Coordinates of C-alpha atoms in Angstrom, one line a residue:
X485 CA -5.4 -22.1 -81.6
X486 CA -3.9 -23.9 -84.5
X487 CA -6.3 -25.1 -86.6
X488 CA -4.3 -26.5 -89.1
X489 CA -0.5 -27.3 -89.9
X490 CA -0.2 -24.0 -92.0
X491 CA -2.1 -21.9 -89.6
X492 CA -0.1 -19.1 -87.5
X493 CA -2.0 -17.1 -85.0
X494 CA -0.7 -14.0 -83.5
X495 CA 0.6 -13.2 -80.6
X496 CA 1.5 -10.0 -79.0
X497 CA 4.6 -8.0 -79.4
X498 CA 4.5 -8.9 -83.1
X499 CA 4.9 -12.8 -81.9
X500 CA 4.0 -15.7 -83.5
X501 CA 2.9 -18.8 -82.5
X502 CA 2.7 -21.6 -85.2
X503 CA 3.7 -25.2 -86.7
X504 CA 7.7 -26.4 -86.4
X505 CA 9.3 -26.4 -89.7
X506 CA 12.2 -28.4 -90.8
X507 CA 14.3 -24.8 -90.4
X508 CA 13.5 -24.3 -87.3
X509 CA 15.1 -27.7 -86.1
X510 CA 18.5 -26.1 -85.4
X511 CA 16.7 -23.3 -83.2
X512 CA 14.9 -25.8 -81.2
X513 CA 17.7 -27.9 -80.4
X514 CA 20.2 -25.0 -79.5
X515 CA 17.0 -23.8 -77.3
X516 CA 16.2 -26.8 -75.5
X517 CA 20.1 -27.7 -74.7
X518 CA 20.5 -24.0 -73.5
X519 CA 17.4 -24.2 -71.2
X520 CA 17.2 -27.7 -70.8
X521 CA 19.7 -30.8 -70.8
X522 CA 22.2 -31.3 -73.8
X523 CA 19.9 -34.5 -74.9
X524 CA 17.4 -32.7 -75.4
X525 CA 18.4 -31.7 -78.9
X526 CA 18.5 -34.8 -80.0
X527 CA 15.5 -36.3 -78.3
X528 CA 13.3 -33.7 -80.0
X529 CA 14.9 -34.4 -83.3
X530 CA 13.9 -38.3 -82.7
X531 CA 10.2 -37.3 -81.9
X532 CA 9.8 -35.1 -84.9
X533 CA 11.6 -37.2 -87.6
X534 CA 9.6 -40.3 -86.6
X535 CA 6.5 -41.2 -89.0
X536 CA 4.2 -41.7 -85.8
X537 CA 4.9 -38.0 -84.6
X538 CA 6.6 -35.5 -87.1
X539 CA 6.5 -32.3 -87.3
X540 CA 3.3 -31.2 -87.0
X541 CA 3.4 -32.7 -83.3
X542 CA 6.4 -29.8 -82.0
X543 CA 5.0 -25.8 -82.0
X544 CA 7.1 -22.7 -81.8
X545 CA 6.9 -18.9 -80.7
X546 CA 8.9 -17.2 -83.1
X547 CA 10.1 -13.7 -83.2
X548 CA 10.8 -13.2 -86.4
X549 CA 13.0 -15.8 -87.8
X550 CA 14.1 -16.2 -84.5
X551 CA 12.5 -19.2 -82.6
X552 CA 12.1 -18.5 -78.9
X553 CA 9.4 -20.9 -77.1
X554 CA 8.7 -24.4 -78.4
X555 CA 7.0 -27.7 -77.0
X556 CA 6.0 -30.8 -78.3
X557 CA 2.9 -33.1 -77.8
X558 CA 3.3 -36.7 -77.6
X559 CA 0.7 -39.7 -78.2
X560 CA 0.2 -42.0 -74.7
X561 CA -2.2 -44.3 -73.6
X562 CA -3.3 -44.7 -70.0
X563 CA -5.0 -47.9 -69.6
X564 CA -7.1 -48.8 -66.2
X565 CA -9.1 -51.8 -65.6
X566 CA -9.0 -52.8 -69.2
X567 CA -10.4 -49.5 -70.3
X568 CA -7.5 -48.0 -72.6
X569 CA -7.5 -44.0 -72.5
X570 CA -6.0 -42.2 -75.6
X571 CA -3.4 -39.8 -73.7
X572 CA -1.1 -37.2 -74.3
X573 CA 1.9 -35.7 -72.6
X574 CA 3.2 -32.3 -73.3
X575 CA 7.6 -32.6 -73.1
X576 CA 10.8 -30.8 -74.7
X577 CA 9.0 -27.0 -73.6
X578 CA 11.5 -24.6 -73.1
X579 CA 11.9 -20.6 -73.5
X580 CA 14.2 -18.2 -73.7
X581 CA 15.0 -16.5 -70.7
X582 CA 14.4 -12.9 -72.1
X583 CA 10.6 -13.8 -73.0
X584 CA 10.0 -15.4 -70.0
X585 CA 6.8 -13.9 -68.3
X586 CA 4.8 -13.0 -71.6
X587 CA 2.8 -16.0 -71.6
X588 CA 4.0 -18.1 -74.3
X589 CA 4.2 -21.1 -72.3
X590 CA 0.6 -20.8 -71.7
X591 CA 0.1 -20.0 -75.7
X592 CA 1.7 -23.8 -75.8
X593 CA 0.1 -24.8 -73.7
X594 CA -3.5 -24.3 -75.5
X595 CA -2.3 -25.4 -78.7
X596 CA -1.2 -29.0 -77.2
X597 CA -4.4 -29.1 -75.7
X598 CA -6.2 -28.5 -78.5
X599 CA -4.0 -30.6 -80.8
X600 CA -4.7 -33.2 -78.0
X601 CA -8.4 -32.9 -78.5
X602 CA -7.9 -33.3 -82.4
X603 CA -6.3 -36.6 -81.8
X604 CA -8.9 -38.0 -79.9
X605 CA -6.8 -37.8 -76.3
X606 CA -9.1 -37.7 -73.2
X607 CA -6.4 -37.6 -70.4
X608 CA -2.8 -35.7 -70.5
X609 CA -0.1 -37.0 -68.4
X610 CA 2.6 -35.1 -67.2
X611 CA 6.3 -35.0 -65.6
X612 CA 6.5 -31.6 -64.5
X613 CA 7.6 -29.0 -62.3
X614 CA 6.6 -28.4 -59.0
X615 CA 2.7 -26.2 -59.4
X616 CA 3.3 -24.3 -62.6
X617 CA 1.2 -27.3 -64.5
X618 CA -1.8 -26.7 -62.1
X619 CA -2.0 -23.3 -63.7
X620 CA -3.1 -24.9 -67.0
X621 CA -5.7 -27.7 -65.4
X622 CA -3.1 -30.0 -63.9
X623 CA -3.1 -32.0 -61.2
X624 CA -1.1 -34.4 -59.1
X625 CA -2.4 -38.1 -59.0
X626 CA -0.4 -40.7 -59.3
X627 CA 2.8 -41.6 -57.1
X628 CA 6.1 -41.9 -58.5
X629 CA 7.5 -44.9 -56.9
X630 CA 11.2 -44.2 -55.0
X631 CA 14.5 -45.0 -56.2
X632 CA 16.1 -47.0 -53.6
X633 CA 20.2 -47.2 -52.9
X634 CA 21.2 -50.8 -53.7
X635 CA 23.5 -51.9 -50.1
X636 CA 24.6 -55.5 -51.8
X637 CA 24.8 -56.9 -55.3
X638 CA 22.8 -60.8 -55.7
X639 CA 26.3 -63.0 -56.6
X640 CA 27.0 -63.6 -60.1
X641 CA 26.7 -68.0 -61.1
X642 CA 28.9 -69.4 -62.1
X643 CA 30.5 -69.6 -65.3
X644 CA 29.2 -72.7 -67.6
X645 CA 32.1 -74.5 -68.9
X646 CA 31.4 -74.0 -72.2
X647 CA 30.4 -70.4 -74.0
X648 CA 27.0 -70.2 -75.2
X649 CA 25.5 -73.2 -73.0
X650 CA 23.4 -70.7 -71.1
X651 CA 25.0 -68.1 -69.7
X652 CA 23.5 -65.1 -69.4
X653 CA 24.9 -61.2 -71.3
X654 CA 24.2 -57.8 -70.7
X655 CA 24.2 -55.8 -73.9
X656 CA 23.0 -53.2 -75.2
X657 CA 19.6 -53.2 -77.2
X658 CA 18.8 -53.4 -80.7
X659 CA 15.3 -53.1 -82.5
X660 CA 15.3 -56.7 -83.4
X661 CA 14.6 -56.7 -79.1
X662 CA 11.6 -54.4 -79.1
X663 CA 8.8 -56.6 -79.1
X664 CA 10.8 -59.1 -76.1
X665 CA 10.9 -56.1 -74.4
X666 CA 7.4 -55.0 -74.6
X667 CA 6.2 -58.3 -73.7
X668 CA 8.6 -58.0 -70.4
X669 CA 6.7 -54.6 -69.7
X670 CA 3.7 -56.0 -70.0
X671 CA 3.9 -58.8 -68.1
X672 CA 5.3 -56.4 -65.5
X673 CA 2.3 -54.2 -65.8
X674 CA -0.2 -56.9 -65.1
X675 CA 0.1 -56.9 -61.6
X676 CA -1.3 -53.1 -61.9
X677 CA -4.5 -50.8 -61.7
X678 CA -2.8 -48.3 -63.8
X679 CA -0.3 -48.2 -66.5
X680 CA 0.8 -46.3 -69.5
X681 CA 3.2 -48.8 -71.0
X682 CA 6.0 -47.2 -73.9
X683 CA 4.4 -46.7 -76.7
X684 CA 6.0 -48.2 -80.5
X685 CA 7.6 -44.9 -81.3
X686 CA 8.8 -44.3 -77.8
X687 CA 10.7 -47.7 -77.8
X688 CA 12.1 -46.3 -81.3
X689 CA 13.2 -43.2 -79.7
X690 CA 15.1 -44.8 -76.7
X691 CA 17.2 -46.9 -78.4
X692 CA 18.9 -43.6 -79.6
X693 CA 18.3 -41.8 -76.2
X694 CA 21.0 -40.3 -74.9
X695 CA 20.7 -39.3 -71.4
X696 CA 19.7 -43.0 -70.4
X697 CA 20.1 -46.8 -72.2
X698 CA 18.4 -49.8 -73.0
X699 CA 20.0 -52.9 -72.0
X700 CA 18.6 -56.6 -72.5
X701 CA 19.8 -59.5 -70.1
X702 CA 20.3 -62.3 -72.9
X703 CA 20.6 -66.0 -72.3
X704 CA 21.0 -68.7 -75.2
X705 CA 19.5 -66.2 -77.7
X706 CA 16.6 -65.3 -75.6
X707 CA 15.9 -61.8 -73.9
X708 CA 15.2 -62.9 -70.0
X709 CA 15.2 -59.4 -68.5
X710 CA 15.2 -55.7 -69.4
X711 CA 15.9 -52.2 -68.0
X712 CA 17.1 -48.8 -68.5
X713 CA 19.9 -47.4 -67.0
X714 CA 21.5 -44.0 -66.8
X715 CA 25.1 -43.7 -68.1
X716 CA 27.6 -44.7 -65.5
X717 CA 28.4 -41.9 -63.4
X718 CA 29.1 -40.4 -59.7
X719 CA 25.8 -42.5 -59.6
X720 CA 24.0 -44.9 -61.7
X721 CA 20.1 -45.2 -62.1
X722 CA 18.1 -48.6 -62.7
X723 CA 14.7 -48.3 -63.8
X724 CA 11.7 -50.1 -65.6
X725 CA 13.2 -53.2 -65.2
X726 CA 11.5 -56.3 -65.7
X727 CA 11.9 -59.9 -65.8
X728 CA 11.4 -63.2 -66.7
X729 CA 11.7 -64.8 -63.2
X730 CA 13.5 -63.7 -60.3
X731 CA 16.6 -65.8 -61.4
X732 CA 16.9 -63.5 -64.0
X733 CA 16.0 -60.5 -62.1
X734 CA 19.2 -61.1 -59.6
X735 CA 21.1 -61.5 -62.8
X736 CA 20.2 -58.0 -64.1
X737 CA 20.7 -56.4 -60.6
X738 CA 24.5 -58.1 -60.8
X739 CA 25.2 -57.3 -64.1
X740 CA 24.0 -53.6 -64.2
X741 CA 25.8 -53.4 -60.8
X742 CA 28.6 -54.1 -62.0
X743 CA 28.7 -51.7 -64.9
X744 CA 28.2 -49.2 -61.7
X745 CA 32.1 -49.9 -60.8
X746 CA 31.7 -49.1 -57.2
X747 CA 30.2 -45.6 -58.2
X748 CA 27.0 -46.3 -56.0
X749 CA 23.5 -47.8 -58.3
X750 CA 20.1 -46.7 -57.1
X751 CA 16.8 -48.7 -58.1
X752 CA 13.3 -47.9 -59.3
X753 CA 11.6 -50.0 -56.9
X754 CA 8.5 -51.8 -59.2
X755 CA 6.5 -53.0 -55.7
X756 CA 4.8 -56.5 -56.4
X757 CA 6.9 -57.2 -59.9
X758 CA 9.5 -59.9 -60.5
X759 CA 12.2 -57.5 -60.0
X760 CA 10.6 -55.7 -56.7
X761 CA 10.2 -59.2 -55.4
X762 CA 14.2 -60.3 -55.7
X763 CA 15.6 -57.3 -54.9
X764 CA 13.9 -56.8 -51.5
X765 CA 16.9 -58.2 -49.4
X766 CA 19.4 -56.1 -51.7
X767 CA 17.8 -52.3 -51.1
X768 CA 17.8 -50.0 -48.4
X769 CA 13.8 -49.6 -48.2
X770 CA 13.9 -46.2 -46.2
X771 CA 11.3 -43.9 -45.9
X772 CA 9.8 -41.8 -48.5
X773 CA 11.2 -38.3 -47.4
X774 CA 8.7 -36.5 -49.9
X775 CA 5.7 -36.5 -52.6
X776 CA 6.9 -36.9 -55.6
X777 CA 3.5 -37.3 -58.4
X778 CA 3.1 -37.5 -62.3
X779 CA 0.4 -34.8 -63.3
X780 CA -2.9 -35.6 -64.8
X781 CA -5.4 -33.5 -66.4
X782 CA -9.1 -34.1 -67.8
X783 CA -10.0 -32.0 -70.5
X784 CA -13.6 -32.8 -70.3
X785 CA -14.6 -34.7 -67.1
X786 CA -17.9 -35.8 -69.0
X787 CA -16.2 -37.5 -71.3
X788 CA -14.0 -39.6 -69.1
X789 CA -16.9 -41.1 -66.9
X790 CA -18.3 -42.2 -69.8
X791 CA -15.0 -44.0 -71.4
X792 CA -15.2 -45.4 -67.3
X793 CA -18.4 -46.8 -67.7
X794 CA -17.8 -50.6 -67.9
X795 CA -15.1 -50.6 -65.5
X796 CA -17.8 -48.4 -62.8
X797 CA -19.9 -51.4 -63.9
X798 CA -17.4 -54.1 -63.3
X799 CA -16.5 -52.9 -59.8
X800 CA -20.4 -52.9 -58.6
X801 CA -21.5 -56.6 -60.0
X802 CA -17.6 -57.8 -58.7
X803 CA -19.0 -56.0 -55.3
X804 CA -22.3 -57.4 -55.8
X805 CA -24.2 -54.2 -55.2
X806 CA -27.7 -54.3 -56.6
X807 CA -28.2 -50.9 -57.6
X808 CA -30.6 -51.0 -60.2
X809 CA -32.8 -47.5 -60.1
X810 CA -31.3 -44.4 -58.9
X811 CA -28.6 -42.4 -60.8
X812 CA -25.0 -42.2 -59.7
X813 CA -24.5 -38.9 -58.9
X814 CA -21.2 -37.0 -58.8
X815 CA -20.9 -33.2 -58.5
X816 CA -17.6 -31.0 -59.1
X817 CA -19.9 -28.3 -57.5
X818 CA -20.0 -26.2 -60.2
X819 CA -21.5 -29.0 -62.6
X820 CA -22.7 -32.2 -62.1
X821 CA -23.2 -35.6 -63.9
X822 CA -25.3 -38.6 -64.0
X823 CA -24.9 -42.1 -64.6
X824 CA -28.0 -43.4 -65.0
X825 CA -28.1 -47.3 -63.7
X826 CA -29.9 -49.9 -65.7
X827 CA -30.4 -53.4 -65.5
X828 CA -27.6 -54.6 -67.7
X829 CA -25.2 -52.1 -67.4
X830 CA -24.6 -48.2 -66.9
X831 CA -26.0 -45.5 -69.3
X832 CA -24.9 -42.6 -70.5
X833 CA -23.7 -39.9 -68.7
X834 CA -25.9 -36.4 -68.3
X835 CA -24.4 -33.7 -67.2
X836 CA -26.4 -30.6 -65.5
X837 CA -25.2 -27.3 -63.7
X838 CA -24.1 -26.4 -60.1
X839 CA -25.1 -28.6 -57.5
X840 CA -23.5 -27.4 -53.9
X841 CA -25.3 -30.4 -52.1
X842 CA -24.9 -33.8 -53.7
X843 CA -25.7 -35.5 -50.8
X844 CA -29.3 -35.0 -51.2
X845 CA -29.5 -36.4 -54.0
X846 CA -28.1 -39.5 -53.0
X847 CA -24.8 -38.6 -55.0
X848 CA -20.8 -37.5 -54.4
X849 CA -19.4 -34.7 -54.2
X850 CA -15.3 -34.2 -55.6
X851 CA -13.6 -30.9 -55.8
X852 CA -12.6 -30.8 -59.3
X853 CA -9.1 -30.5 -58.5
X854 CA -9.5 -33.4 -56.9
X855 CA -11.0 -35.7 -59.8
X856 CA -8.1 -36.8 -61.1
X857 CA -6.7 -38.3 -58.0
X858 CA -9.7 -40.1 -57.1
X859 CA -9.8 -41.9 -60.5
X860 CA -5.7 -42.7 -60.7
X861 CA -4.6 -42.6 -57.6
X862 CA -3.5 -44.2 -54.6
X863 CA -5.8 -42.9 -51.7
X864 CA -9.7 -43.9 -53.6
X865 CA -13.0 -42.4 -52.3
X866 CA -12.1 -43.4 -48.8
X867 CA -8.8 -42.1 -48.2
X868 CA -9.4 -38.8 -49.9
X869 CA -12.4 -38.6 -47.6
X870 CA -10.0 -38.5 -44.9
X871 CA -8.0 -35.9 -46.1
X872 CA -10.2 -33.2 -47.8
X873 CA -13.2 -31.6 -47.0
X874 CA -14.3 -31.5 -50.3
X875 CA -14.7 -35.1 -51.1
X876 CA -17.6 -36.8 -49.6
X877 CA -20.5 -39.0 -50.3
X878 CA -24.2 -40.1 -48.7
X879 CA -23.7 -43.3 -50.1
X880 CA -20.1 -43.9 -48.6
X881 CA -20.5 -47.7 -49.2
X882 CA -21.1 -46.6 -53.3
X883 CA -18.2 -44.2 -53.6
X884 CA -15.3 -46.6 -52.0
X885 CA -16.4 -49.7 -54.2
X886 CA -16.9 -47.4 -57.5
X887 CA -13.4 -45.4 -56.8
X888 CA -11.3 -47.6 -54.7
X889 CA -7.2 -47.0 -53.9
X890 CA -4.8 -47.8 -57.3
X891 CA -1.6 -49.1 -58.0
X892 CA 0.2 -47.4 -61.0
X893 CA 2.9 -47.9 -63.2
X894 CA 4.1 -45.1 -65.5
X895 CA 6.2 -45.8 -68.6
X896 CA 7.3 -42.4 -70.1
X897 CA 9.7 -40.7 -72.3
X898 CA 11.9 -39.1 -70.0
X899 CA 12.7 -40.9 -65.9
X900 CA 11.3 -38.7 -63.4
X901 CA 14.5 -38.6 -61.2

């Protein structure tokens, strides 16, 4: 829709959908507080004053002078298997009540997408609400791991005798901590199929975040753990924390508990990290009570396979399958694509029209809404078999080692809780 940063296209009712101007900042703000959280109006002036985003990555809906629909488009990356994804995530939408129902949303909508494209994205990730993204190519794939109540605090040590010997100081972060940080995240990330760490802007952004903090655990001048909390509160929230070692990780848990005061302190529980690992005896592990998903889409499912193909490669030579010959074949039903199998690696993907029975050709068959949770999430060829019709393969053996069950970890702008 928007071609370029001057362009304004026409809507109906006399609308207009176009670029954000510095004018319109105001607007925006007062619209995404009103529909939205308070924060909002300053997280969206942090995205579009920053040199990595500006501007040109918020649009509006304008009536008139009047702004009355906006959403921005931030740069991620998803990275799986070594394979780093360019990525975008659509947040800060909002509209005023009175034009809900005329489709501006969806006018957004197609301009992120196609500013997406521009920028070379080949996945969008999503927080959103329940169904209305699968009306624009959404859909649910990867789990949102629980936040757990904490029922006991890890004891504080000891005081050293002397100050500055080694113990250990919650404060608040600076930007002189970013890169400690990072390197925390990423270490906590390893142990995962799928991540989308923060990216350098988003770290810039959440130091001045409102609506949650960043806090470093510090010990003789050296960042040993990190997390982001929620403001205290009736309840107090604990998430993408991380750790040197689990020494540390009982430290953070005591510390940020007690900046709790009694109030209660729930935990984003990071399963298989330094922190999930010390804080199993201190959480009440109970039951996830519902689904809770980030949203994926794939603009251009073509595309993706083929960014996949040294990973599809590395999973069949780690399997040991000898499959030199016939193509991998995976139908949506109303297309299909081909990998083509050489002797040194996998070729390009083709991809041809409808084709209702993949299974004679030796291939897969995947719904298309069903894609993106067979390549991200936590079920893999085989569990998704089990659960919908419209997943299945001849070559079941092929399918489960090519497309097999993922952990994820999701690093976003905003906490999904």
């Amino acid at each position: 829709m928007i071609k370029n940063d001057a362009a304004v296209v026409p809507l109906a009712d006399g609308l207009v959908l176009r670029q954000a101007r510095p004018a319109d900042l105001d607007q925006i703000g007062a619209l995404l507080s009103a529909r939205g959280e308070p924060d909002d109006a300053v997280d969206h002036r942090l995205v579009v004053t920053d040199p990595d985003a500006g501007l040109s990555a918020c649009a509006v809906v304008a009536d008139g002078d009047w702004v009355v629909s906006t959403a921005t488009l931030l740069d991620e990356e998803v990275c799986i298997g070594g394979v780093r994804l360019p990525a975008g995530q659509v947040e800060l939408v909002a509209t005023e009540a009175e034009y809900e129902g005329r489709g501006l949303v969806r006018a957004l909508m197609h301009w992120a997408h196609e500013r997406s494209a521009a920028r070379g994205h080949v996945v969008q990730a999503m927080i959103g609400i329940p169904y209305f993204y699968r009306l624009f190519g959404y859909e649910y794939a990867i789990d949102i791991p629980q936040a757990l109540n904490v029922n006991a605090l890890p004891p504080l040590p000891p005081p050293l005798p002397q100050p500055g010997d080694g113990n250990a100081t919650l404060r608040a972060a600076r930007p002189s901590d970013i890169p400690a940080m990072a390197a925390l995240q990423a270490s906590a990330q390893g142990g995962f199929d799928v991540t989308m760490p923060h990216s350098a802007a988003c770290w810039r952004w959440l130091l001045d975040h409102e609506s949650s903090n960043l806090v470093v655990l510090e010990q003789a001048g050296t960042v040993i753990a990190t997390a982001r909390t929620t403001p205290p509160g009736e309840e107090m929230l604990l998430a993408e924390a991380a750790a040197r070692d689990e020494s540390a990780a009982r430290e953070l848990l005591s510390a940020v508990g007690a900046l709790a005061a009694g109030e209660g302190l729930q935990v984003v529980h990071r399963a298989g990290t330094v922190t999930g690992n010390a804080w199993q005896e201190f959480l009440d592990h109970e039951p996830r009570r519902s689904a809770e998903q980030y949203y994926i889409r794939i603009p251009d499912i073509a595309v993706l396979l083929d960014r996949l193909r040294p990973l599809f490669w590395q999973r069949l030579t780690a399997a040991g399958i000898d499959r030199t010959g016939p193509d991998i074949v995976i139908s949506t039903f109303g297309a299909h694509h081909r990998i083509p199998v050489l002797a040194d690696g996998l070729g390009e993907v083709v991809t041809g029209g409808a084709m209702q029975s993949p299974g004679v050709a030796g291939g897969a068959g995947v719904a298309p809404d069903h894609l993106a949770p067979l390549l991200f999430g936590p079920h893999g060829f085989e569990g998704l078999t089990r659960i919908r019709p419209d997943v299945y393969a001849a070559d079941e053996d092929l399918f489960r080692t090519l497309f097999p069950r993922l952990t994820a970890d999701v690093l976003s702008y905003y906490l999904p809780y």
